[in-house]
PDB file of N, CA and C in Angstrom:
ATOM      1  N   GLY H1265     102.535 347.758  -0.934  1.00  0.00           N
ATOM      2  CA  GLY H1265     102.838 349.124  -1.259  1.00  0.00           C
ATOM      3  C   GLY H1265     104.331 349.386  -1.185  1.00  0.00           C
ATOM      4  N   ILE H1266     104.691 350.543  -1.617  1.00  0.00           N
ATOM      5  CA  ILE H1266     106.097 350.937  -1.650  1.00  0.00           C
ATOM      6  C   ILE H1266     106.553 351.416  -0.274  1.00  0.00           C
ATOM      7  N   PRO H1267     107.849 351.302   0.007  1.00  0.00           N
ATOM      8  CA  PRO H1267     108.364 351.813   1.282  1.00  0.00           C
ATOM      9  C   PRO H1267     108.186 353.331   1.354  1.00  0.00           C
ATOM     10  N   LEU H1268     107.886 353.846   2.542  1.00  0.00           N
ATOM     11  CA  LEU H1268     107.714 355.288   2.711  1.00  0.00           C
ATOM     12  C   LEU H1268     109.047 356.005   2.880  1.00  0.00           C
ATOM     13  N   ASP H1269     110.071 355.270   3.286  1.00  0.00           N
ATOM     14  CA  ASP H1269     111.383 355.867   3.507  1.00  0.00           C
ATOM     15  C   ASP H1269     112.404 355.157   2.625  1.00  0.00           C
ATOM     16  N   PRO H1270     113.469 355.863   2.230  1.00  0.00           N
ATOM     17  CA  PRO H1270     114.506 355.199   1.429  1.00  0.00           C
ATOM     18  C   PRO H1270     115.194 354.102   2.242  1.00  0.00           C
ATOM     19  N   VAL H1271     115.883 353.212   1.540  1.00  0.00           N
ATOM     20  CA  VAL H1271     116.638 352.165   2.207  1.00  0.00           C
ATOM     21  C   VAL H1271     117.693 352.847   3.080  1.00  0.00           C
ATOM     22  N   PRO H1272     117.703 352.531   4.365  1.00  0.00           N
ATOM     23  CA  PRO H1272     118.652 353.214   5.257  1.00  0.00           C
ATOM     24  C   PRO H1272     120.084 352.733   5.034  1.00  0.00           C
ATOM     25  N   ALA H1273     121.028 353.603   5.342  1.00  0.00           N
ATOM     26  CA  ALA H1273     122.445 353.249   5.244  1.00  0.00           C
ATOM     27  C   ALA H1273     122.807 352.202   6.298  1.00  0.00           C
ATOM     28  N   SER H1274     122.076 352.212   7.407  1.00  0.00           N
ATOM     29  CA  SER H1274     122.315 351.259   8.497  1.00  0.00           C
ATOM     30  C   SER H1274     120.978 350.743   9.005  1.00  0.00           C
ATOM     31  N   ILE H1275     120.914 349.455   9.300  1.00  0.00           N
ATOM     32  CA  ILE H1275     119.673 348.869   9.826  1.00  0.00           C
ATOM     33  C   ILE H1275     119.308 349.468  11.184  1.00  0.00           C
ATOM     34  N   ALA H1276     120.278 350.048  11.862  1.00  0.00           N
ATOM     35  CA  ALA H1276     120.032 350.670  13.167  1.00  0.00           C
ATOM     36  C   ALA H1276     118.959 351.758  13.083  1.00  0.00           C
ATOM     37  N   VAL H1277     118.804 352.364  11.911  1.00  0.00           N
ATOM     38  CA  VAL H1277     117.789 353.403  11.712  1.00  0.00           C
ATOM     39  C   VAL H1277     116.381 352.828  11.913  1.00  0.00           C
ATOM     40  N   LEU H1278     116.204 351.532  11.637  1.00  0.00           N
ATOM     41  CA  LEU H1278     114.893 350.890  11.738  1.00  0.00           C
ATOM     42  C   LEU H1278     114.603 350.365  13.143  1.00  0.00           C
ATOM     43  N   GLU H1279     115.569 350.456  14.048  1.00  0.00           N
ATOM     44  CA  GLU H1279     115.434 349.909  15.392  1.00  0.00           C
ATOM     45  C   GLU H1279     114.882 350.971  16.339  1.00  0.00           C
ATOM     46  N   GLY H1280     113.650 350.709  16.845  1.00  0.00           N
ATOM     47  CA  GLY H1280     113.036 351.626  17.795  1.00  0.00           C
ATOM     48  C   GLY H1280     113.433 351.256  19.215  1.00  0.00           C
ATOM     49  N   GLU H1281     113.014 350.100  19.656  1.00  0.00           N
ATOM     50  CA  GLU H1281     113.409 349.523  20.949  1.00  0.00           C
ATOM     51  C   GLU H1281     114.536 348.534  20.663  1.00  0.00           C
ATOM     52  N   PRO H1282     115.334 348.161  21.671  1.00  0.00           N
ATOM     53  CA  PRO H1282     116.421 347.210  21.427  1.00  0.00           C
ATOM     54  C   PRO H1282     115.920 345.904  20.797  1.00  0.00           C
ATOM     55  N   GLY H1283     116.366 345.627  19.582  1.00  0.00           N
ATOM     56  CA  GLY H1283     115.999 344.396  18.892  1.00  0.00           C
ATOM     57  C   GLY H1283     114.663 344.442  18.167  1.00  0.00           C
ATOM     58  N   LEU H1284     113.927 345.541  18.214  1.00  0.00           N
ATOM     59  CA  LEU H1284     112.628 345.646  17.542  1.00  0.00           C
ATOM     60  C   LEU H1284     112.771 346.579  16.343  1.00  0.00           C
ATOM     61  N   PHE H1285     112.649 346.004  15.156  1.00  0.00           N
ATOM     62  CA  PHE H1285     112.848 346.742  13.911  1.00  0.00           C
ATOM     63  C   PHE H1285     111.511 346.956  13.201  1.00  0.00           C
ATOM     64  N   THR H1286     111.310 348.155  12.666  1.00  0.00           N
ATOM     65  CA  THR H1286     110.061 348.497  11.982  1.00  0.00           C
ATOM     66  C   THR H1286     110.377 349.203  10.675  1.00  0.00           C
ATOM     67  N   ARG H1287     109.695 348.787   9.602  1.00  0.00           N
ATOM     68  CA  ARG H1287     109.812 349.482   8.313  1.00  0.00           C
ATOM     69  C   ARG H1287     108.414 349.846   7.860  1.00  0.00           C
ATOM     70  N   ARG H1288     108.231 351.109   7.520  1.00  0.00           N
ATOM     71  CA  ARG H1288     106.927 351.625   7.107  1.00  0.00           C
ATOM     72  C   ARG H1288     106.749 351.510   5.597  1.00  0.00           C
ATOM     73  N   TYR H1289     105.537 351.126   5.203  1.00  0.00           N
ATOM     74  CA  TYR H1289     105.177 351.014   3.798  1.00  0.00           C
ATOM     75  C   TYR H1289     103.883 351.786   3.550  1.00  0.00           C
ATOM     76  N   GLU H1290     103.604 352.013   2.293  1.00  0.00           N
ATOM     77  CA  GLU H1290     102.410 352.743   1.880  1.00  0.00           C
ATOM     78  C   GLU H1290     101.137 352.152   2.489  1.00  0.00           C
ATOM     79  N   ASP H1291     101.048 350.831   2.549  1.00  0.00           N
ATOM     80  CA  ASP H1291      99.836 350.167   3.025  1.00  0.00           C
ATOM     81  C   ASP H1291      99.936 349.619   4.445  1.00  0.00           C
ATOM     82  N   GLY H1292     101.059 349.827   5.129  1.00  0.00           N
ATOM     83  CA  GLY H1292     101.192 349.300   6.483  1.00  0.00           C
ATOM     84  C   GLY H1292     102.621 349.306   6.972  1.00  0.00           C
ATOM     85  N   VAL H1293     102.921 348.395   7.885  1.00  0.00           N
ATOM     86  CA  VAL H1293     104.265 348.286   8.455  1.00  0.00           C
ATOM     87  C   VAL H1293     104.652 346.817   8.596  1.00  0.00           C
ATOM     88  N   VAL H1294     105.961 346.586   8.621  1.00  0.00           N
ATOM     89  CA  VAL H1294     106.516 345.266   8.913  1.00  0.00           C
ATOM     90  C   VAL H1294     107.360 345.435  10.165  1.00  0.00           C
ATOM     91  N   MET H1295     107.150 344.549  11.138  1.00  0.00           N
ATOM     92  CA  MET H1295     107.903 344.606  12.393  1.00  0.00           C
ATOM     93  C   MET H1295     108.589 343.267  12.614  1.00  0.00           C
ATOM     94  N   VAL H1296     109.820 343.316  13.128  1.00  0.00           N
ATOM     95  CA  VAL H1296     110.582 342.107  13.432  1.00  0.00           C
ATOM     96  C   VAL H1296     111.203 342.259  14.814  1.00  0.00           C
ATOM     97  N   ASN H1297     110.994 341.242  15.645  1.00  0.00           N
ATOM     98  CA  ASN H1297     111.630 341.193  16.955  1.00  0.00           C
ATOM     99  C   ASN H1297     112.851 340.290  16.805  1.00  0.00           C
ATOM    100  N   ALA H1298     114.029 340.894  16.732  1.00  0.00           N
ATOM    101  CA  ALA H1298     115.267 340.142  16.497  1.00  0.00           C
ATOM    102  C   ALA H1298     115.934 339.688  17.794  1.00  0.00           C
ATOM    103  N   THR H1299     115.248 339.814  18.930  1.00  0.00           N
ATOM    104  CA  THR H1299     115.845 339.331  20.179  1.00  0.00           C
ATOM    105  C   THR H1299     115.814 337.806  20.205  1.00  0.00           C
ATOM    106  N   SER H1300     116.672 337.211  21.035  1.00  0.00           N
ATOM    107  CA  SER H1300     116.811 335.754  21.040  1.00  0.00           C
ATOM    108  C   SER H1300     117.268 335.243  22.409  1.00  0.00           C
ATOM    109  N   ALA H1301     116.747 334.077  22.783  1.00  0.00           N
ATOM    110  CA  ALA H1301     117.194 333.439  24.020  1.00  0.00           C
ATOM    111  C   ALA H1301     118.641 332.975  23.883  1.00  0.00           C
ATOM    112  N   ALA H1302     119.056 332.658  22.667  1.00  0.00           N
ATOM    113  CA  ALA H1302     120.408 332.148  22.435  1.00  0.00           C
ATOM    114  C   ALA H1302     121.485 333.142  22.848  1.00  0.00           C
ATOM    115  N   ASP H1303     121.199 334.438  22.676  1.00  0.00           N
ATOM    116  CA  ASP H1303     122.216 335.429  23.050  1.00  0.00           C
ATOM    117  C   ASP H1303     121.821 336.226  24.304  1.00  0.00           C
ATOM    118  N   GLY H1304     120.744 335.776  24.964  1.00  0.00           N
ATOM    119  CA  GLY H1304     120.331 336.398  26.214  1.00  0.00           C
ATOM    120  C   GLY H1304     119.555 337.695  26.072  1.00  0.00           C
ATOM    121  N   THR H1305     119.119 338.014  24.853  1.00  0.00           N
ATOM    122  CA  THR H1305     118.392 339.271  24.648  1.00  0.00           C
ATOM    123  C   THR H1305     116.880 339.078  24.564  1.00  0.00           C
ATOM    124  N   ALA H1306     116.392 337.850  24.710  1.00  0.00           N
ATOM    125  CA  ALA H1306     114.972 337.536  24.493  1.00  0.00           C
ATOM    126  C   ALA H1306     114.050 338.495  25.232  1.00  0.00           C
ATOM    127  N   ARG H1307     113.109 339.024  24.495  1.00  0.00           N
ATOM    128  CA  ARG H1307     112.132 339.946  25.069  1.00  0.00           C
ATOM    129  C   ARG H1307     110.891 339.946  24.188  1.00  0.00           C
ATOM    130  N   THR H1308     109.724 339.893  24.809  1.00  0.00           N
ATOM    131  CA  THR H1308     108.473 340.024  24.070  1.00  0.00           C
ATOM    132  C   THR H1308     108.038 341.476  24.147  1.00  0.00           C
ATOM    133  N   TYR H1309     107.688 342.025  23.010  1.00  0.00           N
ATOM    134  CA  TYR H1309     107.224 343.415  22.954  1.00  0.00           C
ATOM    135  C   TYR H1309     105.716 343.443  22.784  1.00  0.00           C
ATOM    136  N   HIS H1310     105.048 344.285  23.555  1.00  0.00           N
ATOM    137  CA  HIS H1310     103.637 344.567  23.303  1.00  0.00           C
ATOM    138  C   HIS H1310     103.607 345.888  22.551  1.00  0.00           C
ATOM    139  N   VAL H1311     103.035 345.850  21.368  1.00  0.00           N
ATOM    140  CA  VAL H1311     102.971 347.051  20.536  1.00  0.00           C
ATOM    141  C   VAL H1311     101.522 347.497  20.463  1.00  0.00           C
ATOM    142  N   ALA H1312     101.208 348.623  21.091  1.00  0.00           N
ATOM    143  CA  ALA H1312      99.875 349.218  20.999  1.00  0.00           C
ATOM    144  C   ALA H1312      99.853 350.067  19.733  1.00  0.00           C
ATOM    145  N   LEU H1313      98.822 349.904  18.943  1.00  0.00           N
ATOM    146  CA  LEU H1313      98.746 350.621  17.668  1.00  0.00           C
ATOM    147  C   LEU H1313      97.903 351.883  17.817  1.00  0.00           C
ATOM    148  N   PRO H1314      98.325 352.988  17.188  1.00  0.00           N
ATOM    149  CA  PRO H1314      97.598 354.244  17.321  1.00  0.00           C
ATOM    150  C   PRO H1314      96.242 354.230  16.605  1.00  0.00           C
ATOM    151  N   ALA H1315      96.078 353.312  15.674  1.00  0.00           N
ATOM    152  CA  ALA H1315      94.816 353.174  14.936  1.00  0.00           C
ATOM    153  C   ALA H1315      94.618 351.688  14.638  1.00  0.00           C
ATOM    154  N   ALA H1316      93.376 351.307  14.383  1.00  0.00           N
ATOM    155  CA  ALA H1316      93.099 349.907  14.060  1.00  0.00           C
ATOM    156  C   ALA H1316      93.931 349.487  12.848  1.00  0.00           C
ATOM    157  N   ALA H1317      94.410 348.258  12.876  1.00  0.00           N
ATOM    158  CA  ALA H1317      95.199 347.712  11.781  1.00  0.00           C
ATOM    159  C   ALA H1317      94.765 346.274  11.550  1.00  0.00           C
ATOM    160  N   TYR H1318      95.258 345.694  10.488  1.00  0.00           N
ATOM    161  CA  TYR H1318      94.929 344.319  10.150  1.00  0.00           C
ATOM    162  C   TYR H1318      96.208 343.491  10.147  1.00  0.00           C
ATOM    163  N   LEU H1319      96.263 342.509  11.042  1.00  0.00           N
ATOM    164  CA  LEU H1319      97.403 341.615  11.149  1.00  0.00           C
ATOM    165  C   LEU H1319      97.262 340.529  10.087  1.00  0.00           C
ATOM    166  N   VAL H1320      98.302 340.329   9.275  1.00  0.00           N
ATOM    167  CA  VAL H1320      98.295 339.283   8.256  1.00  0.00           C
ATOM    168  C   VAL H1320      98.732 337.982   8.915  1.00  0.00           C
ATOM    169  N   GLU H1321      97.910 336.929   8.732  1.00  0.00           N
ATOM    170  CA  GLU H1321      98.206 335.619   9.314  1.00  0.00           C
ATOM    171  C   GLU H1321      98.238 334.571   8.205  1.00  0.00           C
ATOM    172  N   ALA H1322      99.296 333.752   8.218  1.00  0.00           N
ATOM    173  CA  ALA H1322      99.459 332.684   7.230  1.00  0.00           C
ATOM    174  C   ALA H1322      98.904 331.386   7.785  1.00  0.00           C
ATOM    175  N   SER H1323      98.373 330.569   6.879  1.00  0.00           N
ATOM    176  CA  SER H1323      97.844 329.263   7.249  1.00  0.00           C
ATOM    177  C   SER H1323      98.282 328.256   6.195  1.00  0.00           C
ATOM    178  N   GLY H1324      98.727 327.079   6.643  1.00  0.00           N
ATOM    179  CA  GLY H1324      99.160 326.064   5.688  1.00  0.00           C
ATOM    180  C   GLY H1324     100.484 326.456   5.067  1.00  0.00           C
ATOM    181  N   GLY H1325     100.651 326.124   3.824  1.00  0.00           N
ATOM    182  CA  GLY H1325     101.877 326.496   3.118  1.00  0.00           C
ATOM    183  C   GLY H1325     102.745 325.295   2.856  1.00  0.00           C
ATOM    184  N   GLY H1326     104.002 325.549   2.651  1.00  0.00           N
ATOM    185  CA  GLY H1326     104.946 324.495   2.304  1.00  0.00           C
ATOM    186  C   GLY H1326     105.506 324.758   0.927  1.00  0.00           C
ATOM    187  N   ALA H1327     105.979 323.713   0.305  1.00  0.00           N
ATOM    188  CA  ALA H1327     106.586 323.848  -1.020  1.00  0.00           C
ATOM    189  C   ALA H1327     105.544 324.276  -2.049  1.00  0.00           C
ATOM    190  N   VAL H1328     105.975 325.088  -3.001  1.00  0.00           N
ATOM    191  CA  VAL H1328     105.101 325.505  -4.098  1.00  0.00           C
ATOM    192  C   VAL H1328     105.130 324.405  -5.149  1.00  0.00           C
ATOM    193  N   GLY H1329     103.939 323.978  -5.584  1.00  0.00           N
ATOM    194  CA  GLY H1329     103.826 322.902  -6.555  1.00  0.00           C
ATOM    195  C   GLY H1329     104.291 323.304  -7.945  1.00  0.00           C
ATOM    196  N   GLY H1330     104.324 322.339  -8.845  1.00  0.00           N
ATOM    197  CA  GLY H1330     104.754 322.561 -10.223  1.00  0.00           C
ATOM    198  C   GLY H1330     103.902 323.568 -10.967  1.00  0.00           C
ATOM    199  N   ASP H1331     102.656 323.749 -10.542  1.00  0.00           N
ATOM    200  CA  ASP H1331     101.783 324.720 -11.201  1.00  0.00           C
ATOM    201  C   ASP H1331     102.043 326.151 -10.722  1.00  0.00           C
ATOM    202  N   GLY H1332     102.952 326.302  -9.747  1.00  0.00           N
ATOM    203  CA  GLY H1332     103.309 327.628  -9.264  1.00  0.00           C
ATOM    204  C   GLY H1332     102.355 328.212  -8.247  1.00  0.00           C
ATOM    205  N   ARG H1333     101.352 327.445  -7.849  1.00  0.00           N
ATOM    206  CA  ARG H1333     100.380 327.948  -6.873  1.00  0.00           C
ATOM    207  C   ARG H1333     100.768 327.520  -5.463  1.00  0.00           C
ATOM    208  N   PRO H1334     100.804 328.487  -4.542  1.00  0.00           N
ATOM    209  CA  PRO H1334     101.112 328.117  -3.155  1.00  0.00           C
ATOM    210  C   PRO H1334      99.946 327.355  -2.536  1.00  0.00           C
ATOM    211  N   SER H1335     100.249 326.486  -1.581  1.00  0.00           N
ATOM    212  CA  SER H1335      99.188 325.702  -0.945  1.00  0.00           C
ATOM    213  C   SER H1335      98.615 326.386   0.290  1.00  0.00           C
ATOM    214  N   GLY H1336      99.238 327.441   0.749  1.00  0.00           N
ATOM    215  CA  GLY H1336      98.761 328.137   1.944  1.00  0.00           C
ATOM    216  C   GLY H1336      97.840 329.298   1.601  1.00  0.00           C
ATOM    217  N   THR H1337      97.343 329.933   2.653  1.00  0.00           N
ATOM    218  CA  THR H1337      96.485 331.101   2.472  1.00  0.00           C
ATOM    219  C   THR H1337      96.926 332.214   3.419  1.00  0.00           C
ATOM    220  N   LEU H1338      96.532 333.428   3.083  1.00  0.00           N
ATOM    221  CA  LEU H1338      96.746 334.580   3.939  1.00  0.00           C
ATOM    222  C   LEU H1338      95.398 335.159   4.306  1.00  0.00           C
ATOM    223  N   GLN H1339      95.255 335.526   5.570  1.00  0.00           N
ATOM    224  CA  GLN H1339      94.030 336.173   6.042  1.00  0.00           C
ATOM    225  C   GLN H1339      94.429 337.347   6.906  1.00  0.00           C
ATOM    226  N   THR H1340      93.493 338.263   7.110  1.00  0.00           N
ATOM    227  CA  THR H1340      93.765 339.387   8.003  1.00  0.00           C
ATOM    228  C   THR H1340      92.746 339.399   9.129  1.00  0.00           C
ATOM    229  N   ARG H1341      93.189 339.965  10.237  1.00  0.00           N
ATOM    230  CA  ARG H1341      92.338 340.082  11.418  1.00  0.00           C
ATOM    231  C   ARG H1341      92.582 341.457  12.019  1.00  0.00           C
ATOM    232  N   ALA H1342      91.497 342.161  12.336  1.00  0.00           N
ATOM    233  CA  ALA H1342      91.605 343.493  12.926  1.00  0.00           C
ATOM    234  C   ALA H1342      92.205 343.396  14.325  1.00  0.00           C
ATOM    235  N   VAL H1343      93.193 344.258  14.620  1.00  0.00           N
ATOM    236  CA  VAL H1343      93.847 344.288  15.930  1.00  0.00           C
ATOM    237  C   VAL H1343      94.095 345.737  16.332  1.00  0.00           C
ATOM    238  N   ASP H1344      94.199 345.949  17.650  1.00  0.00           N
ATOM    239  CA  ASP H1344      94.579 347.287  18.120  1.00  0.00           C
ATOM    240  C   ASP H1344      95.926 347.244  18.840  1.00  0.00           C
ATOM    241  N   GLY H1345      96.544 346.048  18.843  1.00  0.00           N
ATOM    242  CA  GLY H1345      97.862 345.858  19.421  1.00  0.00           C
ATOM    243  C   GLY H1345      98.303 344.431  19.176  1.00  0.00           C
ATOM    244  N   ILE H1346      99.592 344.191  19.308  1.00  0.00           N
ATOM    245  CA  ILE H1346     100.123 342.831  19.127  1.00  0.00           C
ATOM    246  C   ILE H1346     101.193 342.563  20.168  1.00  0.00           C
ATOM    247  N   ASP H1347     101.394 341.285  20.481  1.00  0.00           N
ATOM    248  CA  ASP H1347     102.518 340.828  21.286  1.00  0.00           C
ATOM    249  C   ASP H1347     103.469 340.133  20.327  1.00  0.00           C
ATOM    250  N   LEU H1348     104.685 340.623  20.238  1.00  0.00           N
ATOM    251  CA  LEU H1348     105.665 340.112  19.290  1.00  0.00           C
ATOM    252  C   LEU H1348     106.823 339.486  20.064  1.00  0.00           C
ATOM    253  N   GLY H1349     106.847 338.143  20.070  1.00  0.00           N
ATOM    254  CA  GLY H1349     107.858 337.408  20.814  1.00  0.00           C
ATOM    255  C   GLY H1349     109.199 337.361  20.105  1.00  0.00           C
ATOM    256  N   PRO H1350     110.227 336.867  20.795  1.00  0.00           N
ATOM    257  CA  PRO H1350     111.562 336.765  20.211  1.00  0.00           C
ATOM    258  C   PRO H1350     111.549 335.960  18.906  1.00  0.00           C
ATOM    259  N   GLY H1351     112.264 336.461  17.907  1.00  0.00           N
ATOM    260  CA  GLY H1351     112.367 335.754  16.633  1.00  0.00           C
ATOM    261  C   GLY H1351     111.104 335.790  15.795  1.00  0.00           C
ATOM    262  N   ARG H1352     110.155 336.648  16.118  1.00  0.00           N
ATOM    263  CA  ARG H1352     108.882 336.712  15.408  1.00  0.00           C
ATOM    264  C   ARG H1352     108.792 338.005  14.607  1.00  0.00           C
ATOM    265  N   GLY H1353     107.938 337.991  13.611  1.00  0.00           N
ATOM    266  CA  GLY H1353     107.695 339.168  12.795  1.00  0.00           C
ATOM    267  C   GLY H1353     106.207 339.339  12.571  1.00  0.00           C
ATOM    268  N   ALA H1354     105.815 340.512  12.108  1.00  0.00           N
ATOM    269  CA  ALA H1354     104.408 340.779  11.841  1.00  0.00           C
ATOM    270  C   ALA H1354     104.286 341.746  10.668  1.00  0.00           C
ATOM    271  N   VAL H1355     103.265 341.506   9.851  1.00  0.00           N
ATOM    272  CA  VAL H1355     102.883 342.425   8.785  1.00  0.00           C
ATOM    273  C   VAL H1355     101.540 343.002   9.192  1.00  0.00           C
ATOM    274  N   LEU H1356     101.476 344.312   9.307  1.00  0.00           N
ATOM    275  CA  LEU H1356     100.252 345.006   9.706  1.00  0.00           C
ATOM    276  C   LEU H1356      99.822 345.926   8.573  1.00  0.00           C
ATOM    277  N   LEU H1357      98.588 345.758   8.126  1.00  0.00           N
ATOM    278  CA  LEU H1357      98.053 346.577   7.036  1.00  0.00           C
ATOM    279  C   LEU H1357      97.084 347.618   7.563  1.00  0.00           C
ATOM    280  N   ARG H1358      96.963 348.710   6.844  1.00  0.00           N
ATOM    281  CA  ARG H1358      95.998 349.750   7.209  1.00  0.00           C
ATOM    282  C   ARG H1358      94.569 349.334   6.849  1.00  0.00           C
ATOM    283  N   ARG H1359      94.445 348.469   5.847  1.00  0.00           N
ATOM    284  CA  ARG H1359      93.135 347.960   5.415  1.00  0.00           C
ATOM    285  C   ARG H1359      93.194 346.440   5.358  1.00  0.00           C
ATOM    286  N   SER H1360      92.029 345.816   5.252  1.00  0.00           N
ATOM    287  CA  SER H1360      92.013 344.351   5.170  1.00  0.00           C
ATOM    288  C   SER H1360      92.789 343.916   3.934  1.00  0.00           C
ATOM    289  N   LEU H1361      93.264 342.684   3.933  1.00  0.00           N
ATOM    290  CA  LEU H1361      94.045 342.137   2.827  1.00  0.00           C
ATOM    291  C   LEU H1361      93.278 342.238   1.514  1.00  0.00           C
ATOM    292  N   THR H1362      91.984 341.959   1.537  1.00  0.00           N
ATOM    293  CA  THR H1362      91.166 342.032   0.325  1.00  0.00           C
ATOM    294  C   THR H1362      91.244 343.424  -0.289  1.00  0.00           C
ATOM    295  N   HIS H1363      91.092 344.457   0.525  1.00  0.00           N
ATOM    296  CA  HIS H1363      91.147 345.818   0.003  1.00  0.00           C
ATOM    297  C   HIS H1363      92.552 346.204  -0.443  1.00  0.00           C
ATOM    298  N   ALA H1364      93.563 345.796   0.294  1.00  0.00           N
ATOM    299  CA  ALA H1364      94.949 346.138  -0.050  1.00  0.00           C
ATOM    300  C   ALA H1364      95.355 345.490  -1.363  1.00  0.00           C
ATOM    301  N   VAL H1365      94.993 344.223  -1.570  1.00  0.00           N
ATOM    302  CA  VAL H1365      95.341 343.518  -2.808  1.00  0.00           C
ATOM    303  C   VAL H1365      94.564 344.092  -3.979  1.00  0.00           C
ATOM    304  N   ARG H1366      93.274 344.317  -3.792  1.00  0.00           N
ATOM    305  CA  ARG H1366      92.441 344.859  -4.852  1.00  0.00           C
ATOM    306  C   ARG H1366      92.994 346.184  -5.380  1.00  0.00           C
ATOM    307  N   ARG H1367      93.532 346.976  -4.490  1.00  0.00           N
ATOM    308  CA  ARG H1367      94.070 348.289  -4.850  1.00  0.00           C
ATOM    309  C   ARG H1367      95.240 348.180  -5.825  1.00  0.00           C
ATOM    310  N   HIS H1368      95.967 347.063  -5.803  1.00  0.00           N
ATOM    311  CA  HIS H1368      97.146 346.905  -6.638  1.00  0.00           C
ATOM    312  C   HIS H1368      96.903 346.040  -7.882  1.00  0.00           C
ATOM    313  N   LEU H1369      95.686 345.529  -8.065  1.00  0.00           N
ATOM    314  CA  LEU H1369      95.372 344.743  -9.259  1.00  0.00           C
ATOM    315  C   LEU H1369      95.074 345.655 -10.441  1.00  0.00           C
ATOM    316  N   PRO H1370      95.413 345.203 -11.675  1.00  0.00           N
ATOM    317  CA  PRO H1370      95.036 346.007 -12.840  1.00  0.00           C
ATOM    318  C   PRO H1370      93.516 346.148 -12.916  1.00  0.00           C
ATOM    319  N   ARG H1371      93.057 347.226 -13.485  1.00  0.00           N
ATOM    320  CA  ARG H1371      91.604 347.433 -13.624  1.00  0.00           C
ATOM    321  C   ARG H1371      90.977 346.297 -14.399  1.00  0.00           C
ATOM    322  N   GLY H1372      89.735 345.978 -14.084  1.00  0.00           N
ATOM    323  CA  GLY H1372      89.023 344.909 -14.778  1.00  0.00           C
ATOM    324  C   GLY H1372      89.109 343.574 -14.072  1.00  0.00           C
ATOM    325  N   ARG H1373      89.822 343.503 -12.969  1.00  0.00           N
ATOM    326  CA  ARG H1373      89.927 342.237 -12.220  1.00  0.00           C
ATOM    327  C   ARG H1373      89.079 342.291 -10.992  1.00  0.00           C
TER     328      ARG H1373
END
């Protein structure tokens, strides 16, 4: 989905807690924990969600073959909170991946 807010003039606008950045989209949110052990800021955040959400999880992957098809898969799992460690990110959808993707496909598919 499309972003709910315009592109900010400064990334600081997306920072809620120190090093934890969130961007809201029509179908969910993207969160990034930019803390790091290398600079001494490492911190794991526990994010409790106000409503059930679906965490997108990748499996497999790697280089895309000559046919243009990726070798990995994406799945969703219902969660009511997440632990986001240093250098990690998360995509959280309001609906399962199947429903979110179906919503954006042209009719007849």
